[in-house]
């Protein structure tokens, strides 16, 4: 994945130079395919998120209607994530991913046809968006488990940073291009591009090499698998406390950006193109954060990561003012950089602490808790705006991010969990003989140890 280093001719015969020219061990075929597929889907989906909001508005919908469509996308996540996680630990993960991509492709294609044909009804848009959300519910736990299993422990930090940098770089282009295309030719064509992106990404994921994967022992049934994942989840205070934190953070940030953001853009910023530019700046910030994490390996993974959640309050505050386009782009860039630092540290922690064969189930509980309040938040965003005003609602979103992030710092495990010098490869459930302080921080109950978010 790295660009090759050009060496002078005199250096070519030396063995050390030849070794440096070889691809790194962690950038194998599966890692490359997963990264390429993520780039493709992010190019389409970042534009499609903007397109769906403006499709509702162009059909005569209100801010409350935008919130209902956004809620329809996230409600299936809450309903099906746990089942998706259990299935991903029982079935071949790449097959679950391909099936989910196929469902996303069909639902987005139907949404595009509906919008291009004219006069889409609110219930139709909600239904198709819900189907897309259902695909995501099954895809996310399988995708995280597949990525984690493709990376060796010692290269995990760099590999995750590079993956997220590529993925978020595509998000920049997708958001900026999507906003421009919506303004030029309408949201229907952007939704059609997203459908095509899912089809191509699904084809890449179907080509993943799973011949080396160890055969999984038969479990005790779906409910038994879910219970086992719950034990892995609840015995780690650092894990469930941050998931509770993100249940609030994701809800209020999602409401601000999915509902209030397009409204502020339409009324105060000049339409979808400036809003797409602001979202692209957020993506640029995530790339900056990923570049930073390619070389920075903080010892206290979760303490550093949690401190970087505070800047997520800035976009809501910027929309509340509202800042001009330049100022909003600046705060989006800062928040993108900060959340990427959290994201890489979070993935590295999960890779270090969770056995590979249980990862999808634990990841499903992570996703489930994190998005559990998002459907409610997006659904009530319109009524809250009517009750207290958009400015007060946005300031409330910013304040909640600050309060819950400060609260999670009280948890000792969040402050104390440390990076191991040589973390084991994901999938190894064995604990070191003398794990040191990190073991006390991560598993105080004595249980065995444990997303791109």
Short mmCIF file of C-alpha atoms in Angstrom, two decimals:
data_model
loop_
_atom_site.label_atom_id
_atom_site.label_comp_id
_atom_site.label_asym_id
_atom_site.label_seq_id
_atom_site.Cartn_x
_atom_site.Cartn_y
_atom_site.Cartn_z
CA UNK A 1 0.00 0.00 0.00
CA UNK A 2 2.90 2.36 0.59
CA UNK A 3 4.38 4.07 -2.45
CA UNK A 4 7.70 2.42 -3.36
CA UNK A 5 10.86 4.15 -2.29
CA UNK A 6 13.16 5.07 -5.19
CA UNK A 7 16.74 4.01 -4.53
CA UNK A 8 19.87 5.13 -6.39
CA UNK A 9 21.38 2.49 -8.68
CA UNK A 10 24.32 1.99 -6.38
CA UNK A 11 22.03 0.87 -3.58
CA UNK A 12 20.17 -1.75 -5.62
CA UNK A 13 22.61 -4.67 -5.16
CA UNK A 14 22.58 -4.46 -1.37
CA UNK A 15 20.30 -6.89 0.45
CA UNK A 16 18.98 -4.36 3.04
CA UNK A 17 17.66 -2.15 0.24
CA UNK A 18 15.96 -5.11 -1.40
CA UNK A 19 14.23 -5.95 1.87
CA UNK A 20 13.00 -2.39 2.19
CA UNK A 21 11.46 -2.59 -1.28
CA UNK A 22 9.36 -5.61 -0.40
CA UNK A 23 5.73 -5.00 0.64
CA UNK A 24 5.30 -5.00 4.41
CA UNK A 25 4.06 -8.27 5.86
CA UNK A 26 0.72 -6.86 6.96
CA UNK A 27 -0.16 -5.39 3.54
CA UNK A 28 -1.11 -8.74 2.04
CA UNK A 29 -3.80 -9.59 -0.49
CA UNK A 30 -6.74 -9.52 1.92
CA UNK A 31 -5.65 -6.24 3.50
CA UNK A 32 -5.29 -4.66 0.04
CA UNK A 33 -8.70 -5.91 -1.13
CA UNK A 34 -10.41 -4.75 2.05
CA UNK A 35 -8.81 -1.33 1.78
CA UNK A 36 -9.71 -0.97 -1.89
CA UNK A 37 -13.32 -1.97 -1.28
CA UNK A 38 -13.60 0.46 1.65
CA UNK A 39 -12.30 3.28 -0.56
CA UNK A 40 -14.92 2.53 -3.21
CA UNK A 41 -17.86 2.34 -0.81
CA UNK A 42 -16.80 5.51 1.00
CA UNK A 43 -16.63 7.41 -2.28
CA UNK A 44 -20.26 6.52 -2.86
CA UNK A 45 -21.74 6.56 0.62
CA UNK A 46 -20.47 9.97 1.76
CA UNK A 47 -22.18 11.60 -1.18
CA UNK A 48 -25.28 9.45 -0.74
CA UNK A 49 -25.75 10.57 2.88
CA UNK A 50 -25.98 14.17 1.69
CA UNK A 51 -28.11 13.13 -1.29
CA UNK A 52 -30.72 11.37 0.85
CA UNK A 53 -31.23 14.48 3.00
CA UNK A 54 -31.61 16.78 0.00
CA UNK A 55 -33.86 14.25 -1.76
CA UNK A 56 -36.28 14.60 1.15
CA UNK A 57 -36.04 18.39 1.10
CA UNK A 58 -36.51 18.61 -2.68
CA UNK A 59 -39.59 16.39 -2.38
CA UNK A 60 -41.11 19.04 -0.09
CA UNK A 61 -40.14 17.41 3.20
CA UNK A 62 -39.34 19.27 6.40
CA UNK A 63 -36.49 18.99 8.88
CA UNK A 64 -38.58 16.47 10.80
CA UNK A 65 -38.93 14.36 7.64
CA UNK A 66 -35.15 14.41 7.14
CA UNK A 67 -34.85 13.15 10.71
CA UNK A 68 -37.34 10.33 10.08
CA UNK A 69 -35.40 9.12 7.03
CA UNK A 70 -32.15 9.27 9.00
CA UNK A 71 -33.81 7.32 11.83
CA UNK A 72 -35.02 4.71 9.35
CA UNK A 73 -31.39 4.10 8.35
CA UNK A 74 -30.16 3.63 11.90
CA UNK A 75 -33.07 1.72 13.47
CA UNK A 76 -32.14 -1.57 11.72
CA UNK A 77 -28.65 -1.20 13.16
CA UNK A 78 -30.12 -1.42 16.63
CA UNK A 79 -32.42 -4.30 15.69
CA UNK A 80 -30.00 -6.52 13.76
CA UNK A 81 -26.45 -5.72 14.88
CA UNK A 82 -26.24 -8.41 17.56
CA UNK A 83 -27.56 -11.07 15.21
CA UNK A 84 -25.13 -9.86 12.56
CA UNK A 85 -22.22 -10.14 14.98
CA UNK A 86 -23.14 -13.66 16.03
CA UNK A 87 -23.54 -14.78 12.41
CA UNK A 88 -20.19 -13.25 11.46
CA UNK A 89 -18.48 -15.42 14.10
CA UNK A 90 -20.28 -18.54 12.82
CA UNK A 91 -20.27 -18.06 9.03
CA UNK A 92 -17.45 -17.06 6.67
CA UNK A 93 -17.18 -13.33 7.25
CA UNK A 94 -16.50 -12.45 3.62
CA UNK A 95 -19.79 -14.08 2.57
CA UNK A 96 -21.71 -12.02 5.12
CA UNK A 97 -20.00 -8.89 3.79
CA UNK A 98 -20.80 -9.67 0.15
CA UNK A 99 -24.46 -10.43 0.94
CA UNK A 100 -24.75 -7.15 2.85
CA UNK A 101 -23.18 -5.23 -0.04
CA UNK A 102 -25.70 -6.82 -2.43
CA UNK A 103 -28.61 -5.65 -0.26
CA UNK A 104 -27.12 -2.15 -0.06
CA UNK A 105 -26.70 -2.08 -3.84
CA UNK A 106 -30.30 -3.07 -4.54
CA UNK A 107 -31.81 -0.67 -1.97
CA UNK A 108 -29.75 2.32 -3.12
CA UNK A 109 -30.51 1.58 -6.78
CA UNK A 110 -34.23 1.49 -6.01
CA UNK A 111 -33.90 4.75 -4.04
CA UNK A 112 -32.15 6.35 -7.03
CA UNK A 113 -34.88 5.23 -9.45
CA UNK A 114 -37.54 6.52 -7.09
CA UNK A 115 -35.95 9.97 -6.86
CA UNK A 116 -35.14 10.22 -10.58
CA UNK A 117 -38.71 9.23 -11.47
CA UNK A 118 -39.99 12.15 -9.42
CA UNK A 119 -42.44 12.60 -6.52
CA UNK A 120 -40.96 10.11 -4.04
CA UNK A 121 -43.12 9.48 -0.99
CA UNK A 122 -41.72 9.75 2.52
CA UNK A 123 -42.64 6.16 3.44
CA UNK A 124 -40.91 4.86 0.31
CA UNK A 125 -37.70 6.70 1.14
CA UNK A 126 -37.83 5.47 4.73
CA UNK A 127 -38.36 1.84 3.63
CA UNK A 128 -35.45 1.83 1.17
CA UNK A 129 -33.18 3.61 3.62
CA UNK A 130 -34.11 1.02 6.25
CA UNK A 131 -33.07 -1.79 3.89
CA UNK A 132 -29.71 -0.10 3.42
CA UNK A 133 -29.34 0.16 7.19
CA UNK A 134 -30.15 -3.54 7.54
CA UNK A 135 -27.28 -4.39 5.21
CA UNK A 136 -24.99 -2.21 7.28
CA UNK A 137 -26.04 -4.00 10.48
CA UNK A 138 -24.81 -7.33 9.10
CA UNK A 139 -21.79 -5.85 7.33
CA UNK A 140 -20.09 -3.88 10.12
CA UNK A 141 -19.29 -6.67 12.64
CA UNK A 142 -18.11 -8.99 9.85
CA UNK A 143 -15.98 -6.27 8.26
CA UNK A 144 -14.22 -5.35 11.48
CA UNK A 145 -13.52 -8.99 12.27
CA UNK A 146 -12.15 -9.55 8.76
CA UNK A 147 -9.87 -6.52 8.93
CA UNK A 148 -8.54 -7.42 12.36
CA UNK A 149 -7.74 -10.97 11.23
CA UNK A 150 -5.75 -9.68 8.23
CA UNK A 151 -3.23 -7.73 10.33
CA UNK A 152 -0.35 -8.92 12.50
CA UNK A 153 -0.07 -7.54 16.03
CA UNK A 154 3.20 -5.62 15.76
CA UNK A 155 2.01 -3.70 12.68
CA UNK A 156 -1.57 -3.14 13.90
CA UNK A 157 -1.26 0.58 14.71
CA UNK A 158 0.28 1.45 11.34
CA UNK A 159 -2.02 -0.84 9.37
CA UNK A 160 -5.17 0.55 10.98
CA UNK A 161 -3.99 4.12 10.46
CA UNK A 162 -3.25 3.44 6.78
CA UNK A 163 -6.61 1.71 6.28
CA UNK A 164 -8.50 4.57 7.88
CA UNK A 165 -6.45 7.15 5.98
CA UNK A 166 -7.38 5.53 2.66
CA UNK A 167 -11.02 5.11 3.70
CA UNK A 168 -11.40 8.66 4.96
CA UNK A 169 -9.51 10.07 2.00
CA UNK A 170 -12.21 8.55 -0.17
CA UNK A 171 -14.76 10.17 2.13
CA UNK A 172 -13.32 13.59 1.33
CA UNK A 173 -13.78 13.08 -2.37
CA UNK A 174 -17.17 11.48 -1.91
CA UNK A 175 -18.55 14.30 0.23
CA UNK A 176 -17.15 17.11 -1.90
CA UNK A 177 -18.09 15.47 -5.20
CA UNK A 178 -21.47 14.42 -3.87
CA UNK A 179 -22.34 17.95 -2.74
CA UNK A 180 -21.29 19.38 -6.11
CA UNK A 181 -23.19 16.73 -8.09
CA UNK A 182 -26.34 17.24 -6.05
CA UNK A 183 -26.22 20.94 -6.84
CA UNK A 184 -25.51 20.26 -10.54
CA UNK A 185 -27.66 17.25 -11.49
CA UNK A 186 -29.70 16.35 -8.40
CA UNK A 187 -29.53 13.75 -5.63
CA UNK A 188 -30.91 10.83 -7.63
CA UNK A 189 -27.75 10.34 -9.68
CA UNK A 190 -25.58 10.45 -6.56
CA UNK A 191 -27.66 7.63 -5.10
CA UNK A 192 -27.17 5.68 -8.35
CA UNK A 193 -23.40 6.09 -8.05
CA UNK A 194 -23.57 4.74 -4.51
CA UNK A 195 -25.42 1.64 -5.73
CA UNK A 196 -22.72 1.01 -8.34
CA UNK A 197 -20.02 1.45 -5.69
CA UNK A 198 -21.61 -1.23 -3.51
CA UNK A 199 -21.70 -3.62 -6.47
CA UNK A 200 -18.01 -3.13 -7.26
CA UNK A 201 -16.95 -3.36 -3.60
CA UNK A 202 -18.93 -6.56 -3.17
CA UNK A 203 -17.08 -8.09 -6.12
CA UNK A 204 -13.73 -7.24 -4.53
CA UNK A 205 -14.75 -8.70 -1.19
CA UNK A 206 -15.91 -11.90 -2.90
CA UNK A 207 -12.28 -12.37 -4.00
CA UNK A 208 -10.89 -12.42 -0.44
CA UNK A 209 -8.62 -15.38 0.31
CA UNK A 210 -10.01 -17.31 3.27
CA UNK A 211 -8.24 -20.61 2.60
CA UNK A 212 -5.82 -19.99 5.48
CA UNK A 213 -8.58 -19.37 8.04
CA UNK A 214 -8.87 -21.99 10.75
CA UNK A 215 -12.13 -23.91 10.84
CA UNK A 216 -14.31 -22.68 13.66
CA UNK A 217 -15.53 -25.10 16.26
CA UNK A 218 -19.32 -25.48 16.33
CA UNK A 219 -20.92 -23.35 18.99
CA UNK A 220 -23.90 -23.91 21.21
CA UNK A 221 -26.33 -21.98 19.06
CA UNK A 222 -27.01 -18.35 18.27
CA UNK A 223 -28.20 -17.42 21.78
CA UNK A 224 -25.20 -19.13 23.37
CA UNK A 225 -22.88 -17.17 21.07
CA UNK A 226 -24.60 -13.92 22.02
CA UNK A 227 -24.26 -14.73 25.72
CA UNK A 228 -20.57 -15.47 25.28
CA UNK A 229 -20.09 -12.16 23.49
CA UNK A 230 -21.95 -10.38 26.28
CA UNK A 231 -19.59 -11.85 28.89
CA UNK A 232 -16.61 -10.63 26.88
CA UNK A 233 -18.22 -7.18 26.71
CA UNK A 234 -19.50 -6.63 30.24
CA UNK A 235 -16.34 -7.79 32.05
CA UNK A 236 -14.31 -4.88 30.66
CA UNK A 237 -15.23 -1.52 32.25
CA UNK A 238 -13.16 0.40 29.70
CA UNK A 239 -15.20 -1.16 26.91
CA UNK A 240 -18.73 -0.69 28.14
CA UNK A 241 -18.08 2.77 29.58
CA UNK A 242 -16.79 4.11 26.26
CA UNK A 243 -19.65 2.44 24.41
CA UNK A 244 -22.09 4.19 26.76
CA UNK A 245 -20.26 7.46 26.11
CA UNK A 246 -20.57 6.98 22.36
CA UNK A 247 -24.25 6.11 22.60
CA UNK A 248 -24.74 9.79 23.50
CA UNK A 249 -21.96 11.22 21.32
CA UNK A 250 -23.07 9.39 18.18
CA UNK A 251 -26.70 10.34 18.81
CA UNK A 252 -26.18 14.07 19.22
CA UNK A 253 -23.50 14.40 16.54
CA UNK A 254 -25.65 12.36 14.17
CA UNK A 255 -28.68 14.58 14.80
CA UNK A 256 -26.61 17.72 14.31
CA UNK A 257 -25.00 16.59 11.06
CA UNK A 258 -27.84 14.56 9.49
CA UNK A 259 -30.72 16.92 10.35
CA UNK A 260 -29.55 20.38 11.43
CA UNK A 261 -26.50 20.59 9.16
CA UNK A 262 -28.40 20.38 5.83
CA UNK A 263 -30.98 22.89 7.14
CA UNK A 264 -28.32 25.40 8.20
CA UNK A 265 -26.56 24.86 4.87
CA UNK A 266 -29.72 25.53 2.90
CA UNK A 267 -30.71 28.64 4.85
CA UNK A 268 -27.39 30.23 5.84
CA UNK A 269 -24.47 28.73 3.90
CA UNK A 270 -25.70 28.57 0.32
CA UNK A 271 -26.94 25.02 -0.19
CA UNK A 272 -25.52 21.50 -0.50
CA UNK A 273 -22.14 22.37 -2.04
CA UNK A 274 -20.81 24.31 1.01
CA UNK A 275 -22.09 21.59 3.33
CA UNK A 276 -20.38 18.98 1.21
CA UNK A 277 -17.17 21.03 1.44
CA UNK A 278 -17.46 21.16 5.24
CA UNK A 279 -17.90 17.39 5.41
CA UNK A 280 -14.92 17.00 3.08
CA UNK A 281 -12.84 19.08 5.51
CA UNK A 282 -13.84 16.67 8.25
CA UNK A 283 -12.53 13.90 6.02
CA UNK A 284 -9.31 15.86 5.45
CA UNK A 285 -8.92 16.06 9.21
CA UNK A 286 -9.27 12.31 9.52
CA UNK A 287 -6.45 11.88 7.01
CA UNK A 288 -4.27 14.24 9.04
CA UNK A 289 -5.08 12.21 12.15
CA UNK A 290 -4.26 8.95 10.38
CA UNK A 291 -0.91 10.33 9.17
CA UNK A 292 -0.14 11.33 12.75
CA UNK A 293 -1.02 7.86 14.03
CA UNK A 294 1.26 6.22 11.45
CA UNK A 295 4.20 7.45 13.52
CA UNK A 296 2.74 8.15 16.98
CA UNK A 297 2.07 5.27 19.35
CA UNK A 298 0.77 6.71 22.61
CA UNK A 299 1.31 4.46 25.60
CA UNK A 300 -2.05 5.17 27.24
CA UNK A 301 -4.28 4.27 24.33
CA UNK A 302 -7.72 5.08 25.71
CA UNK A 303 -6.74 8.14 27.75
CA UNK A 304 -5.32 9.84 24.67
CA UNK A 305 -8.22 8.65 22.55
CA UNK A 306 -10.89 9.88 24.97
CA UNK A 307 -9.31 13.31 25.29
CA UNK A 308 -9.63 13.55 21.52
CA UNK A 309 -13.42 13.11 21.68
CA UNK A 310 -13.92 16.58 23.20
CA UNK A 311 -13.43 18.38 19.83
CA UNK A 312 -16.49 16.56 18.46
CA UNK A 313 -18.49 19.29 20.21
CA UNK A 314 -17.05 21.90 17.83
CA UNK A 315 -19.17 21.20 14.69
CA UNK A 316 -22.45 21.51 16.62
CA UNK A 317 -21.24 24.74 18.19
CA UNK A 318 -20.12 26.00 14.78
CA UNK A 319 -23.55 25.32 13.30
CA UNK A 320 -25.21 27.02 16.28
CA UNK A 321 -23.38 30.33 15.77
CA UNK A 322 -23.46 29.75 12.72
CA UNK A 323 -19.90 30.15 11.53
CA UNK A 324 -19.21 31.15 7.92
CA UNK A 325 -18.18 28.37 5.57
CA UNK A 326 -14.46 28.89 6.23
CA UNK A 327 -14.86 28.75 10.00
CA UNK A 328 -17.11 25.70 9.82
CA UNK A 329 -14.58 23.94 7.58
CA UNK A 330 -11.85 24.70 10.15
CA UNK A 331 -13.73 23.19 13.10
CA UNK A 332 -14.71 20.19 11.01
CA UNK A 333 -11.04 19.63 10.16
CA UNK A 334 -10.02 19.79 13.83
CA UNK A 335 -12.76 17.41 14.91
CA UNK A 336 -11.89 15.00 12.11
CA UNK A 337 -8.25 14.93 13.15
CA UNK A 338 -9.14 14.33 16.79
CA UNK A 339 -11.65 11.55 16.21
CA UNK A 340 -9.21 9.72 13.95
CA UNK A 341 -6.70 9.63 16.79
CA UNK A 342 -9.42 8.07 18.93
CA UNK A 343 -10.39 5.64 16.18
CA UNK A 344 -6.92 4.22 15.61
CA UNK A 345 -6.30 3.90 19.35
CA UNK A 346 -9.67 2.17 19.74
CA UNK A 347 -8.99 -0.34 16.96
CA UNK A 348 -5.52 -1.01 18.34
CA UNK A 349 -6.98 -1.62 21.80
CA UNK A 350 -9.60 -4.02 20.43
CA UNK A 351 -6.94 -5.84 18.40
CA UNK A 352 -4.79 -6.15 21.51
CA UNK A 353 -7.52 -7.24 23.91
CA UNK A 354 -10.16 -9.29 22.03
CA UNK A 355 -9.66 -12.88 20.81
CA UNK A 356 -10.16 -13.00 17.03
CA UNK A 357 -12.74 -15.78 17.13
CA UNK A 358 -15.00 -13.64 19.36
CA UNK A 359 -14.29 -10.28 17.80
CA UNK A 360 -17.39 -9.90 15.63
CA UNK A 361 -19.71 -10.56 18.58
CA UNK A 362 -17.92 -8.07 20.80
CA UNK A 363 -17.83 -5.60 17.92
CA UNK A 364 -21.58 -6.05 17.50
CA UNK A 365 -22.18 -5.10 21.14
CA UNK A 366 -19.88 -2.12 20.59
CA UNK A 367 -21.84 -0.99 17.51
CA UNK A 368 -25.19 -1.79 19.12
CA UNK A 369 -24.49 0.33 22.18
CA UNK A 370 -22.96 3.15 20.19
CA UNK A 371 -25.87 3.56 17.75
CA UNK A 372 -28.71 2.56 20.08
CA UNK A 373 -29.83 6.16 20.67
CA UNK A 374 -29.21 7.45 17.13
CA UNK A 375 -32.64 6.57 15.67
CA UNK A 376 -34.36 8.34 18.54
CA UNK A 377 -32.08 11.37 18.31
CA UNK A 378 -32.60 11.85 14.58
CA UNK A 379 -36.34 11.25 14.87
CA UNK A 380 -36.83 13.84 17.63
CA UNK A 381 -34.38 16.39 16.21
CA UNK A 382 -37.18 18.13 14.30
CA UNK A 383 -39.61 18.31 17.25
CA UNK A 384 -36.81 19.50 19.56
CA UNK A 385 -35.99 22.26 17.08
CA UNK A 386 -39.63 23.30 17.06
CA UNK A 387 -39.75 23.31 20.87
CA UNK A 388 -36.52 25.11 21.79
CA UNK A 389 -35.16 26.45 18.52
CA UNK A 390 -32.36 25.18 16.32
CA UNK A 391 -29.65 27.24 18.00
CA UNK A 392 -30.47 25.95 21.49
CA UNK A 393 -30.70 22.39 20.19
CA UNK A 394 -27.24 22.63 18.62
CA UNK A 395 -25.68 24.11 21.76
CA UNK A 396 -27.28 21.28 23.70
CA UNK A 397 -25.63 18.75 21.37
CA UNK A 398 -22.23 20.35 21.98
CA UNK A 399 -22.71 20.40 25.75
CA UNK A 400 -23.70 16.72 25.90
CA UNK A 401 -20.52 15.69 24.05
CA UNK A 402 -18.39 17.55 26.62
CA UNK A 403 -20.28 16.20 29.65
CA UNK A 404 -20.28 12.49 28.74
CA UNK A 405 -16.64 12.59 27.62
CA UNK A 406 -15.58 14.15 30.90
CA UNK A 407 -17.59 11.49 32.76
CA UNK A 408 -15.86 8.54 31.07
CA UNK A 409 -12.47 9.83 32.22
CA UNK A 410 -13.54 8.96 35.76
CA UNK A 411 -13.29 5.23 34.90
CA UNK A 412 -9.84 4.04 36.07
CA UNK A 413 -9.46 1.51 33.24
CA UNK A 414 -9.84 4.25 30.64
CA UNK A 415 -6.97 6.19 32.19
CA UNK A 416 -4.70 3.21 32.88
CA UNK A 417 -4.94 0.81 29.95
CA UNK A 418 -1.55 0.72 28.24
CA UNK A 419 -0.11 -0.50 24.99
CA UNK A 420 1.78 -3.77 25.25
CA UNK A 421 5.30 -3.77 23.77
CA UNK A 422 4.53 -6.85 21.66
CA UNK A 423 0.76 -7.36 21.45
CA UNK A 424 -0.33 -10.86 20.41
CA UNK A 425 -1.95 -11.44 17.05
CA UNK A 426 -5.72 -11.03 17.13
CA UNK A 427 -7.27 -14.41 17.60
CA UNK A 428 -4.95 -15.53 20.35
CA UNK A 429 -6.93 -15.86 23.53
CA UNK A 430 -3.87 -16.71 25.57
CA UNK A 431 -2.66 -14.21 28.12
CA UNK A 432 1.01 -13.46 28.74
CA UNK A 433 2.43 -15.05 31.84
CA UNK A 434 3.20 -11.66 33.31
CA UNK A 435 0.98 -9.14 31.54
CA UNK A 436 1.87 -6.25 33.79
CA UNK A 437 -0.29 -3.20 34.56
CA UNK A 438 -2.38 -3.48 31.43
CA UNK A 439 -4.00 -6.69 32.64
CA UNK A 440 -5.19 -5.03 35.81
CA UNK A 441 -6.64 -2.19 33.78
CA UNK A 442 -8.40 -4.29 31.16
CA UNK A 443 -9.69 -7.30 33.05
CA UNK A 444 -10.24 -6.50 36.72
CA UNK A 445 -12.73 -9.33 37.04
CA UNK A 446 -10.18 -11.93 35.93
CA UNK A 447 -11.93 -12.70 32.62
CA UNK A 448 -9.88 -13.45 29.51
CA UNK A 449 -8.96 -10.28 27.60
CA UNK A 450 -10.59 -8.67 24.74
CA UNK A 451 -13.91 -0.90 15.44
CA UNK A 452 -13.30 1.22 12.74
CA UNK A 453 -15.48 3.45 14.50
#
